[in-house]
mmCIF file of C-alpha atoms in Angstrom:
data_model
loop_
_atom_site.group_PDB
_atom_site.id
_atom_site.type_symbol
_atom_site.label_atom_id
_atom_site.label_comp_id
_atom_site.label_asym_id
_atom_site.label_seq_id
_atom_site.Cartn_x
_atom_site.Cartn_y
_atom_site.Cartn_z
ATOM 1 C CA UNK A 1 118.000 82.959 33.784
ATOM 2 C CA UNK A 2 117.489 85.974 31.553
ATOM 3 C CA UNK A 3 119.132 89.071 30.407
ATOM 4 C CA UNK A 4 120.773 91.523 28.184
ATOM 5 C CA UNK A 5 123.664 92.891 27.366
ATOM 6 C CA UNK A 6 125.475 94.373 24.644
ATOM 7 C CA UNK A 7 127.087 92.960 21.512
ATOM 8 C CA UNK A 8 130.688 94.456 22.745
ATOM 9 C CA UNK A 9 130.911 93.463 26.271
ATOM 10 C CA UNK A 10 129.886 90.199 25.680
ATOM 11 C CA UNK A 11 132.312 89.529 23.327
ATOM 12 C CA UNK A 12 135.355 91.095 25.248
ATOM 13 C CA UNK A 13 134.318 89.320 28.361
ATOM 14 C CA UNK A 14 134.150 85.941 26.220
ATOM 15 C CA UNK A 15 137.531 86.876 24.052
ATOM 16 C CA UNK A 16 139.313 87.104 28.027
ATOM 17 C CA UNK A 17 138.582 83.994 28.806
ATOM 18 C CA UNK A 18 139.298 81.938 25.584
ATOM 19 C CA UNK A 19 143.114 80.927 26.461
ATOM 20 C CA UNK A 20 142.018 79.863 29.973
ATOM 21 C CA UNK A 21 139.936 77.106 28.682
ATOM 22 C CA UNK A 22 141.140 73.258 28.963
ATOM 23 C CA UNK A 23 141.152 72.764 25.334
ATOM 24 C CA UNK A 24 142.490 68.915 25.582
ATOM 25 C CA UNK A 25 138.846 67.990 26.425
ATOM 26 C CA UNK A 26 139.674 65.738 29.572
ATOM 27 C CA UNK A 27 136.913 66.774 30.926
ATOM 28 C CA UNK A 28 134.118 68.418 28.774
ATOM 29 C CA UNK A 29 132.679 70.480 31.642
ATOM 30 C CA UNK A 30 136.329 72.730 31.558
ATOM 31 C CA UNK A 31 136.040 74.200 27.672
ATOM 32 C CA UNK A 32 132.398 75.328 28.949
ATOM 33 C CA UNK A 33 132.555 79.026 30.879
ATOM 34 C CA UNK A 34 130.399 79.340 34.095
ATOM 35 C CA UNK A 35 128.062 82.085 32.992
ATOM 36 C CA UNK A 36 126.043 83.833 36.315
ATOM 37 C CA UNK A 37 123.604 86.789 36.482
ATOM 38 C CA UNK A 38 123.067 88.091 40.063
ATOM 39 C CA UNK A 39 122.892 91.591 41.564
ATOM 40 C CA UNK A 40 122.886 93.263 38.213
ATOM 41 C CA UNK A 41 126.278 91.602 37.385
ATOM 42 C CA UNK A 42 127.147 89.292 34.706
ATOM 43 C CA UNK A 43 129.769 86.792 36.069
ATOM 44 C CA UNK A 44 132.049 84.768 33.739
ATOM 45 C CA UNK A 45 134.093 82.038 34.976
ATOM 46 C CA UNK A 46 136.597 79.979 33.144
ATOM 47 C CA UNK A 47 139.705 77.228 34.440
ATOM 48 C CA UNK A 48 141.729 74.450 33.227
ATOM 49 C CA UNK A 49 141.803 73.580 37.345
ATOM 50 C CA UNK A 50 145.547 75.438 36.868
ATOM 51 C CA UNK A 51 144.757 78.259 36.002
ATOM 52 C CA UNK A 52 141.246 80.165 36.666
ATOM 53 C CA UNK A 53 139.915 83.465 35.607
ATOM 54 C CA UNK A 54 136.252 85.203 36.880
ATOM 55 C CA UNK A 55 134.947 89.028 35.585
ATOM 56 C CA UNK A 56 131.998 91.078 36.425
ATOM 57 C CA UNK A 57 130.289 92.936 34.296
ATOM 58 C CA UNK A 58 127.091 95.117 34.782
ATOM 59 C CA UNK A 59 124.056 93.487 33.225
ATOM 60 C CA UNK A 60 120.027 94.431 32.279
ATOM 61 C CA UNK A 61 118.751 91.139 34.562
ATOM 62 C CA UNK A 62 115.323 89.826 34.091
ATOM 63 C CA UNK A 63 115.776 86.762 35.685
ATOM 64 C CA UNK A 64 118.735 85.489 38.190
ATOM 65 C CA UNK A 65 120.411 82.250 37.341
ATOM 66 C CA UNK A 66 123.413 80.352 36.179
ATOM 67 C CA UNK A 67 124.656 77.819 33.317
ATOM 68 C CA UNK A 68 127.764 76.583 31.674
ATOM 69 C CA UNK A 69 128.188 76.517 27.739
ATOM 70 C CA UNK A 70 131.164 75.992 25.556
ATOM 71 C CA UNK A 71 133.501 78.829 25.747
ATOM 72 C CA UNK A 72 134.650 78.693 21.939
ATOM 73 C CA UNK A 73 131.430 78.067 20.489
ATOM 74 C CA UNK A 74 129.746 81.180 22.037
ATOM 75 C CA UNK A 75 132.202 83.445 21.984
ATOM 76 C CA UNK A 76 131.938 82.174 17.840
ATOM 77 C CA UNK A 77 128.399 83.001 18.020
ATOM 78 C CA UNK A 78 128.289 86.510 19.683
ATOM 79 C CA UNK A 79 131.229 88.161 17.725
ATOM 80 C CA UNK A 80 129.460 87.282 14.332
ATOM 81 C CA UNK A 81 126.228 88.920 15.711
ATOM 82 C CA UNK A 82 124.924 92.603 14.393
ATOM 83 C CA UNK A 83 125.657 94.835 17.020
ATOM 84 C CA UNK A 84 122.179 95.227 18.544
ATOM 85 C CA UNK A 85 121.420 94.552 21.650
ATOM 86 C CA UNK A 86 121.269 90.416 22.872
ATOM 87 C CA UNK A 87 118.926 88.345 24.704
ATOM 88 C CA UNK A 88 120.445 85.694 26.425
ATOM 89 C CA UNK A 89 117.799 82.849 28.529
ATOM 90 C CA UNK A 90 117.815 80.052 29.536
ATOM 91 C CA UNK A 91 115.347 76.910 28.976
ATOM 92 C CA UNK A 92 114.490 73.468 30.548
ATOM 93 C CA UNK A 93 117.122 70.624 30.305
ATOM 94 C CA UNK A 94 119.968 73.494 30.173
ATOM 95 C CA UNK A 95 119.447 74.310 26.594
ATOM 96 C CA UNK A 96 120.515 78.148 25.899
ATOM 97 C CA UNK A 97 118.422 80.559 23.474
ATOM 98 C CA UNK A 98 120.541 83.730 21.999
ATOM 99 C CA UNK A 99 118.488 86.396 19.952
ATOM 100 C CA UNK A 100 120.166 89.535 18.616
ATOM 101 C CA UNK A 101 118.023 91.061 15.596
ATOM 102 C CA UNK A 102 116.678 88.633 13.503
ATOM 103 C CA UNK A 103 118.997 86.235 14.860
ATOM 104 C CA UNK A 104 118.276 82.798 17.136
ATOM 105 C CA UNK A 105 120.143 80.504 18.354
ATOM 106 C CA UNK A 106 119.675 77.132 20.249
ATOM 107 C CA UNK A 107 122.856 75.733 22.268
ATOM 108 C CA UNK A 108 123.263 72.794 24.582
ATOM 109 C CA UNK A 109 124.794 74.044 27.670
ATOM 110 C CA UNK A 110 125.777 72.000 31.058
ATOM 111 C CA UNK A 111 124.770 71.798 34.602
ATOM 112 C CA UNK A 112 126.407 74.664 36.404
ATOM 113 C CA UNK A 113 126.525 72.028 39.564
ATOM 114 C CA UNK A 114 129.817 70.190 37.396
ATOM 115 C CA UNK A 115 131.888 73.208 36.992
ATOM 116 C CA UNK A 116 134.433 73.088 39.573
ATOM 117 C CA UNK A 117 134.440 75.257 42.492
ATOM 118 C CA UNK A 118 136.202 78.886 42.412
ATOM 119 C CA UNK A 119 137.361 80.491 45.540
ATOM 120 C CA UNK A 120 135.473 83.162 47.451
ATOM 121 C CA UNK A 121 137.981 86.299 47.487
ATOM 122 C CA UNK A 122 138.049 88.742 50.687
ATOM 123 C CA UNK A 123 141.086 91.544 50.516
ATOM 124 C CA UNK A 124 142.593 90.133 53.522
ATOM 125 C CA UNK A 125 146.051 89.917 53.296
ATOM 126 C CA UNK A 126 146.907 92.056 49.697
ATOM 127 C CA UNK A 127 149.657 93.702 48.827
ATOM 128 C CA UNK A 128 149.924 95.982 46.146
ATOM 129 C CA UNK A 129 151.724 96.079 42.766
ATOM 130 C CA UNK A 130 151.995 99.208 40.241
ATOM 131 C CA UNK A 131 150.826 97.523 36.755
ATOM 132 C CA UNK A 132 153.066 98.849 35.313
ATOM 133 C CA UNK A 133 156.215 97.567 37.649
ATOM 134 C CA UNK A 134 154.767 93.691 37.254
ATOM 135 C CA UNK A 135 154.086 94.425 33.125
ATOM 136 C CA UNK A 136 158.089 95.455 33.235
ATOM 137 C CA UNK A 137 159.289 92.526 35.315
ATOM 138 C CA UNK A 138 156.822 90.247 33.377
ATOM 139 C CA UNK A 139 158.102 90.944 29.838
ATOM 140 C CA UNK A 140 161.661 91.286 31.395
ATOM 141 C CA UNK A 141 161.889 87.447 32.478
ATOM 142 C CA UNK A 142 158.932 85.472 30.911
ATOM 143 C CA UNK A 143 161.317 84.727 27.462
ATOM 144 C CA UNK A 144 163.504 83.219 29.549
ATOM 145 C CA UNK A 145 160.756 80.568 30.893
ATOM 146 C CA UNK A 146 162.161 76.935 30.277
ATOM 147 C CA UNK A 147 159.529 75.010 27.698
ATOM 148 C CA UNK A 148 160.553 71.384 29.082
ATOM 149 C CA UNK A 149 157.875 69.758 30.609
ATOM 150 C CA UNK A 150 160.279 67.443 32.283
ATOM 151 C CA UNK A 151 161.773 70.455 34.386
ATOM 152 C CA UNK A 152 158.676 71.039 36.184
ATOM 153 C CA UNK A 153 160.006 73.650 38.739
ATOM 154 C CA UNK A 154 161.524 75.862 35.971
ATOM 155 C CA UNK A 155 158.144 76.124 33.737
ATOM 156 C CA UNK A 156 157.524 79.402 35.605
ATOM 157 C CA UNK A 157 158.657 82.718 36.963
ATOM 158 C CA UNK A 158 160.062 82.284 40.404
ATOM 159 C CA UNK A 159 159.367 85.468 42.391
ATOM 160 C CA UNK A 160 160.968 86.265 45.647
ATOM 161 C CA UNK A 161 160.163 89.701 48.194
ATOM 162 C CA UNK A 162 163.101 91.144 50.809
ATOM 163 C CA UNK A 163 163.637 94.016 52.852
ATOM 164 C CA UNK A 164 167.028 95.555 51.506
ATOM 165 C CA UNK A 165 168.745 99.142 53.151
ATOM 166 C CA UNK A 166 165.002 99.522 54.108
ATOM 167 C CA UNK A 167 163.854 99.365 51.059
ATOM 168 C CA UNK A 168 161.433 96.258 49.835
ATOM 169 C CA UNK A 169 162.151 94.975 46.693
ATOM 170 C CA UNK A 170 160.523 92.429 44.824
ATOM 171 C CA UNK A 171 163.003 90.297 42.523
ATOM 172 C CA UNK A 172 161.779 88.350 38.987
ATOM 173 C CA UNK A 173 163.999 85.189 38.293
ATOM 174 C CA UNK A 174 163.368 82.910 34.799
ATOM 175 C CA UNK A 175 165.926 80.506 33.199
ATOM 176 C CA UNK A 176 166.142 77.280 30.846
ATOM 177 C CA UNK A 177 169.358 76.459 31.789
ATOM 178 C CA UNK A 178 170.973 78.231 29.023
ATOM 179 C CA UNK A 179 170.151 81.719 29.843
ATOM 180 C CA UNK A 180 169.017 83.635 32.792
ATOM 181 C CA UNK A 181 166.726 86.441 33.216
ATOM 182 C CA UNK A 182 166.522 88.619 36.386
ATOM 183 C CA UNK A 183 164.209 91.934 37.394
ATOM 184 C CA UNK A 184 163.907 93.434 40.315
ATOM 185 C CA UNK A 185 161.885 96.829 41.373
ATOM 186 C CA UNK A 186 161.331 98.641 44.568
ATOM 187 C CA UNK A 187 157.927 98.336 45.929
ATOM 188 C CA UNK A 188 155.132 99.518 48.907
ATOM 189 C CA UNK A 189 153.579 97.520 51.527
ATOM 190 C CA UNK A 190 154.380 94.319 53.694
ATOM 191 C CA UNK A 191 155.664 91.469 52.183
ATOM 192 C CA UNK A 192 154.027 88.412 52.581
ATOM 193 C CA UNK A 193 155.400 85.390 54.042
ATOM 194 C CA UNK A 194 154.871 83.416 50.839
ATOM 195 C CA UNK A 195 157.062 86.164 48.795
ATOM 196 C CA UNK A 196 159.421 86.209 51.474
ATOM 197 C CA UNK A 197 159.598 82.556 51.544
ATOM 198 C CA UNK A 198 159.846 82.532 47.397
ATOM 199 C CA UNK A 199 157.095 81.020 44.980
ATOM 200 C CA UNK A 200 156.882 80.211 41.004
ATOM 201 C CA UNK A 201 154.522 81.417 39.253
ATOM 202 C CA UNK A 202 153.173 78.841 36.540
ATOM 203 C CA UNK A 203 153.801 79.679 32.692
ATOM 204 C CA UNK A 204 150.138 80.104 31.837
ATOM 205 C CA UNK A 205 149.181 82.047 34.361
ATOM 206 C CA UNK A 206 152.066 84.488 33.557
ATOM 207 C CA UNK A 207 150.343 84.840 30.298
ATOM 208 C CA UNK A 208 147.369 85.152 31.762
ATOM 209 C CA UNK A 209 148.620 88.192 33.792
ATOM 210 C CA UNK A 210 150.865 89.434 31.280
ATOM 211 C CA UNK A 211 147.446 90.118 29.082
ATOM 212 C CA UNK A 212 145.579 91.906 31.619
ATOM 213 C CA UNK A 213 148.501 94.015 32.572
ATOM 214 C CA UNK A 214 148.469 95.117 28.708
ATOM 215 C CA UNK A 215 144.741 96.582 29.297
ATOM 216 C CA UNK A 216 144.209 99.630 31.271
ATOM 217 C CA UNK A 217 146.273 100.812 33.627
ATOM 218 C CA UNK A 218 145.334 100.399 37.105
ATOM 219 C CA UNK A 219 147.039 99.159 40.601
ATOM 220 C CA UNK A 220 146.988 95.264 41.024
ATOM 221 C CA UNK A 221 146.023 93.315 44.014
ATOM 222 C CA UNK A 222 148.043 90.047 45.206
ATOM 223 C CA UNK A 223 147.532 87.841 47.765
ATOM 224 C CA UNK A 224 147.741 83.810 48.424
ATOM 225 C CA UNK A 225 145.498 80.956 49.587
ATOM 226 C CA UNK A 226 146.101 77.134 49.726
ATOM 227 C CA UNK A 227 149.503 76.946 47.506
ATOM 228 C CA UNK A 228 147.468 79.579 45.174
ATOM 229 C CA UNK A 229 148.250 83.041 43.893
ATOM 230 C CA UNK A 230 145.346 85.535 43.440
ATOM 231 C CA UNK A 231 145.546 88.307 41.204
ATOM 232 C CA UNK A 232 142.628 90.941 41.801
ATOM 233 C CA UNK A 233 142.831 93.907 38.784
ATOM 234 C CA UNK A 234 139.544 95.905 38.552
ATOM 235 C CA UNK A 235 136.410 93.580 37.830
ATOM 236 C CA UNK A 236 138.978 90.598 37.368
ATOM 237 C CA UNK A 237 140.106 87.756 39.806
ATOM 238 C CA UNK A 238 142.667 85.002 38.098
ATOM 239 C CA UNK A 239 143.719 82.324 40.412
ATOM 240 C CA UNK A 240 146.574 80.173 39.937
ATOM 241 C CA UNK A 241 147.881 77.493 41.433
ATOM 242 C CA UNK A 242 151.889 77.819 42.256
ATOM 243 C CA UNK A 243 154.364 75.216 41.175
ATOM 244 C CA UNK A 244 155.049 73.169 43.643
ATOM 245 C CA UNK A 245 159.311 72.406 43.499
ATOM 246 C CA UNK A 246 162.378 73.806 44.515
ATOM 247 C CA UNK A 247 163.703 76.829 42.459
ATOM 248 C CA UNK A 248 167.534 76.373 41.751
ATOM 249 C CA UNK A 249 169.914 78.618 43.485
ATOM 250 C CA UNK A 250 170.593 80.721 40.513
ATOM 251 C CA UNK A 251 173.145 82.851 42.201
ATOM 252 C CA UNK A 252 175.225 80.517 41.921
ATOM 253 C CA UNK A 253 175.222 80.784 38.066
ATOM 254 C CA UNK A 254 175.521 85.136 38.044
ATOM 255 C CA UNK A 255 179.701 85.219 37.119
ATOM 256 C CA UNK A 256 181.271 87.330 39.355
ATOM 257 C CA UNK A 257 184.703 88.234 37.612
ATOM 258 C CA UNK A 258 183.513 89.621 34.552
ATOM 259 C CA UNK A 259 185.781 92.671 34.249
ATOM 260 C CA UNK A 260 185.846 93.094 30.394
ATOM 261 C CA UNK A 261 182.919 95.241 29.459
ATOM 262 C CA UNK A 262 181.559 95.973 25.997
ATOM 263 C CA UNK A 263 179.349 98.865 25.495
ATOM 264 C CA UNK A 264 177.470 99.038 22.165
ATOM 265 C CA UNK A 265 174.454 100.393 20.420
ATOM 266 C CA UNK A 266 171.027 98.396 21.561
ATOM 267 C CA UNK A 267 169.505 98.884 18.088
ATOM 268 C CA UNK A 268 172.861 98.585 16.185
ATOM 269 C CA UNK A 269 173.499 95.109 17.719
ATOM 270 C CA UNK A 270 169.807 94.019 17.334
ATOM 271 C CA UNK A 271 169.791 94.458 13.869
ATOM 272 C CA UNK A 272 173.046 92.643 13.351
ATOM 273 C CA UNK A 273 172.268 89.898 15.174
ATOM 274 C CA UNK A 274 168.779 89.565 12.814
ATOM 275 C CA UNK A 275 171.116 89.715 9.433
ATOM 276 C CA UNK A 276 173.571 87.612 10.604
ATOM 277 C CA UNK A 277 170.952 85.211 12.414
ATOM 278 C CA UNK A 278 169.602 84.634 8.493
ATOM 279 C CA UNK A 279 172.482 82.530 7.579
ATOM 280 C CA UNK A 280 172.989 80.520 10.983
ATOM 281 C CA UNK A 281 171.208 77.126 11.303
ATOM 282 C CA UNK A 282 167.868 77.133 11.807
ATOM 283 C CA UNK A 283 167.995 74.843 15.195
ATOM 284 C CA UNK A 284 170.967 76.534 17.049
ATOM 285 C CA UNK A 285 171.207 80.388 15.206
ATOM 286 C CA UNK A 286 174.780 80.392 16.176
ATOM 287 C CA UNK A 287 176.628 83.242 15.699
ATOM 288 C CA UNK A 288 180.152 84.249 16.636
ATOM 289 C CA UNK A 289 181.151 87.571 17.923
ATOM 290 C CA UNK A 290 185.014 88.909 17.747
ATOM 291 C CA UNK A 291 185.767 91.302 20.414
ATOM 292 C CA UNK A 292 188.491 93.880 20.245
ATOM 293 C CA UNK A 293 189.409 97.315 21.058
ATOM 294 C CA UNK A 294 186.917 99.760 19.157
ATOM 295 C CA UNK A 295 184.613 97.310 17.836
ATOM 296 C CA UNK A 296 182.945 93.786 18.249
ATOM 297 C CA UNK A 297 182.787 91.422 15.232
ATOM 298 C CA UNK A 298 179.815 89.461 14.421
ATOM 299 C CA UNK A 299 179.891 86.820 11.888
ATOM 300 C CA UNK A 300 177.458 83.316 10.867
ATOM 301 C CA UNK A 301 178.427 80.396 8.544
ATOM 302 C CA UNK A 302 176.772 77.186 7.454
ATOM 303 C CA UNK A 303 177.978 74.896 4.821
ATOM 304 C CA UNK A 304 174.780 74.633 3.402
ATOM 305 C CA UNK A 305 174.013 78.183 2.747
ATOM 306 C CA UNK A 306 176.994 80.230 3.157
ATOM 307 C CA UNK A 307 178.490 82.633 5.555
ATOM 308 C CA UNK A 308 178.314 86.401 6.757
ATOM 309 C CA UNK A 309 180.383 88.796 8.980
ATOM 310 C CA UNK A 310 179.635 92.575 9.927
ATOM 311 C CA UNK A 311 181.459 94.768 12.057
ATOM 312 C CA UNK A 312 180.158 96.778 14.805
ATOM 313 C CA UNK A 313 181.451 100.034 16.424
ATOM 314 C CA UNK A 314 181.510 99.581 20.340
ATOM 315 C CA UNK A 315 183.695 100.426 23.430
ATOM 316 C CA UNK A 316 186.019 97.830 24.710
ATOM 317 C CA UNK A 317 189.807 98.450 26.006
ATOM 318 C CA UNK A 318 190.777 95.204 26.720
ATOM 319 C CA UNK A 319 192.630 91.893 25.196
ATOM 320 C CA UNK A 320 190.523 89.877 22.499
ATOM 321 C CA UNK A 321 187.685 87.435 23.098
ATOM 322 C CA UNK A 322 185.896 85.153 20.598
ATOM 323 C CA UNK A 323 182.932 83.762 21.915
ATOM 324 C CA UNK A 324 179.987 81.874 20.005
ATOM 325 C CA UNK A 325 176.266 82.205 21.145
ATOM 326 C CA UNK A 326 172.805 81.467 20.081
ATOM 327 C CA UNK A 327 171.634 85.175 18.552
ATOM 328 C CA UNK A 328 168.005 83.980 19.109
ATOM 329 C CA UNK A 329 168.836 84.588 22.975
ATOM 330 C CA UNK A 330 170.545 87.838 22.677
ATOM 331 C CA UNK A 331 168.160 89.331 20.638
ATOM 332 C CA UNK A 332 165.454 87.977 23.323
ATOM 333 C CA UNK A 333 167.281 89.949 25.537
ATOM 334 C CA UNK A 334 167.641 93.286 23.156
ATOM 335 C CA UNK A 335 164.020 93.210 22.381
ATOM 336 C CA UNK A 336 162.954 93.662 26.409
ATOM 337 C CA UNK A 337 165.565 96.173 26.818
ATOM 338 C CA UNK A 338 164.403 100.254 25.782
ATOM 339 C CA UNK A 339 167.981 102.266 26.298
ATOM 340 C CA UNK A 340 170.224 102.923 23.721
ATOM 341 C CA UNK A 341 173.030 101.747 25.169
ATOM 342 C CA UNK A 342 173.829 98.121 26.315
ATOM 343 C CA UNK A 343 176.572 96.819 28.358
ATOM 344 C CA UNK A 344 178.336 92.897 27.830
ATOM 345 C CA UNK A 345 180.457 91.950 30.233
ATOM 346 C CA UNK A 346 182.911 89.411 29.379
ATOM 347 C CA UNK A 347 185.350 87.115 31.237
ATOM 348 C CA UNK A 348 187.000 84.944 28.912
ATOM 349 C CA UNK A 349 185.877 82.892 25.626
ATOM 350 C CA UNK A 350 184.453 80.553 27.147
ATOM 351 C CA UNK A 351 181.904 81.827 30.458
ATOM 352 C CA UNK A 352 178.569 83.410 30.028
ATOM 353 C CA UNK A 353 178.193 87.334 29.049
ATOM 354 C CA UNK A 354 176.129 89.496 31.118
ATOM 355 C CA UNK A 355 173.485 91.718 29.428
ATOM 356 C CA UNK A 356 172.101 95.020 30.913
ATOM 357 C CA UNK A 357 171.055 98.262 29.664
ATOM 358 C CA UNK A 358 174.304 100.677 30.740
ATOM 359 C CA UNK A 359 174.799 101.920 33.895
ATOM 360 C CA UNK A 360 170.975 100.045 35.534
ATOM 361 C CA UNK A 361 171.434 97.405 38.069
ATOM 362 C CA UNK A 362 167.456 96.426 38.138
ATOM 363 C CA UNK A 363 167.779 93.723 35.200
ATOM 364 C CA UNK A 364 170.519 91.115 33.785
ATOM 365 C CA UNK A 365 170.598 88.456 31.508
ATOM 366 C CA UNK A 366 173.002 85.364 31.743
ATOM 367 C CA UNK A 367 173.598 83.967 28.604
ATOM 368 C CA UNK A 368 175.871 80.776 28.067
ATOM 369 C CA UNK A 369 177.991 80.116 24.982
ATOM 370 C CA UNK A 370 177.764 77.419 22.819
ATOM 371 C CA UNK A 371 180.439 74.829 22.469
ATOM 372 C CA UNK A 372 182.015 74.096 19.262
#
């Protein structure tokens, strides 16, 4: 295998691929990246066997082939190269030659015949996303993801399709049992039976998508095969495999007689939560907030380093609530949401707050106190 192929496009397509790669080393063949040259197109391949990622890019071929070599190590050697053009070939045994301008290197790579097998892709059965809509929902629910191994079936996003006053809406559900985080956006096309049936996403692979959501902006493709969602954006195909559990019913958790409603300043309350947060204790940041007509209190203490208390201008009419929460989870909350107005709503001291922006019904957070 031969060709060439600039200093910049070989390094993005390497960079893409660098969180994909099993970097536990259980198997040596998955930190190496599949590396084809075919029909004028550079393919790059990369998966942890969770989680899998290809890209095309267009290519000067002098030779068709394939190889695998370690992911970290060339992407280490190609961003430190001058920006000429490269030569990349391969030689007998599967050893790799690189030349860029004065430059040569040597690299052991690996038998393409270990690196597992990725799915041929047809656009059978796609539906399809805005980027922008899935970036929304993504960063709207993703901070909520539980980080317990043990709770297998909440290390994801569950995501869930339905046909609602004829309108199909695709709904965005992540919780650690503390909080809850839920988006949901009107969308175009069938749903599938998988989304109407309700699948979780897996944690990495929300990253994964997350990132190539950020780059330009262009329609995605989605579509399923064998317990397996594919994501098709542009010249890139990730593949992940769902989580295989039960999603709890989280409606069950969504209060339903929270009639006492605070509405306050999203940047006001963010940056009080961030002062106050300073003196709270670094495991549980537990702050305590004072509600009453005209105004919400917010105030920290710990014996250790002292206390603070700051007053905020809001709108309540109601009787008074003290409630204690964890300010790491409301500003989590404040930092996804852009209005300039948010709305609490309150039952009593001791139930979980809803968070929205004011007057929007497409995202919610449930946050549970702490106990003292």
């Amino acid at each position: 295998m031969e060709f060439n192929i600039s200093k910049e496009s070989f390094t993005r397509a390497l960079q893409k691929i660098q969180s994909i790669v099993e970097k536990r080393n259980t198997m040596p063949i998955l930190s190496n990246a599949l590396i084809e040259a075919s029909d004028g197109l550079l393919y790059i391949t990369a998966t942890d066997l969770e989680v899998g990622m290809k890209s095309a890019y267009p290519v000067s071929i002098a030779k068709e082939g394939k190889i695998t070599a370690s992911a970290k190590k060339l992407y280490e050697i190609i961003k430190e190269l001058s920006d000429e053009e490269i030569n990349f070939s391969t030689k007998e045994n599967d050893w790799i030659e690189i030349k860029c301008g004065k430059a040569q290197f040597n690299i052991v790579g690996l038998s393409p015949d270990e690196f597992p097998y990725f799915p041929n892709i047809n656009n059978n059965n796609f539906i399809t996303l805005n980027n922008c809509l899935l970036s929304e929902m993504i960063e709207k629910t993703s901070y909520a993801i539980c980080n317990d191994e043990t709770k297998f079936n909440l290390n994801g996003v569950f995501a869930k399709a339905s046909t609602e006053d004829d309108r199909n809406i695709i709904r965005m559900v992540a919780t650690d049992g503390h909080r809850l985080s839920i988006a949901e956006k009107e969308f175009e096309g069938t749903i599938s039976s998988e989304l109407e049936k309700g699948i979780i996403f897996p944690k990495k692979g929300i990253y994964e998508l997350k990132k190539i959501l950020e780059e330009e902006n262009c329609d995605i493709m989605l579509g399923f095969m064998d317990n397996s969602a594919i994501i098709r954006k542009d010249n890139t195909i990730i593949v992940m495999r769902l989580i295989d559990g039960e999603f709890p019913d989280y409606t069950r958790v969504i209060p339903s007689a929270n009639d006492k409603k605070v509405i306050i300043s999203r940047e006001a309350l963010l940056h009080s939560l961030r002062r106050m947060a300073i003196l709270s204790s670094e495991k549980f940041k537990g702050i305590k907030f004072d509600v009453q007509d005209g105004g919400i209190e917010i105030s920290s203490s710990n014996p250790e380093l002292g206390d603070a208390r700051e007053e905020q201008e809001a709108t309540y009419n109601g009787t008074p609530l003290s409630v204690r929460f964890n300010a790491r989870y409301l500003i989590d909350v404040l930092n996804v949401l852009d209005d300039d107005q948010v709305e609490l709503d309150f039952r009593d001291d001791l139930s979980p707050v809803i968070m929205r922006s004011e007057g929007k019904e497409d995202f919610m957070s449930v946050i549970m106190p702490m106990r003292v």
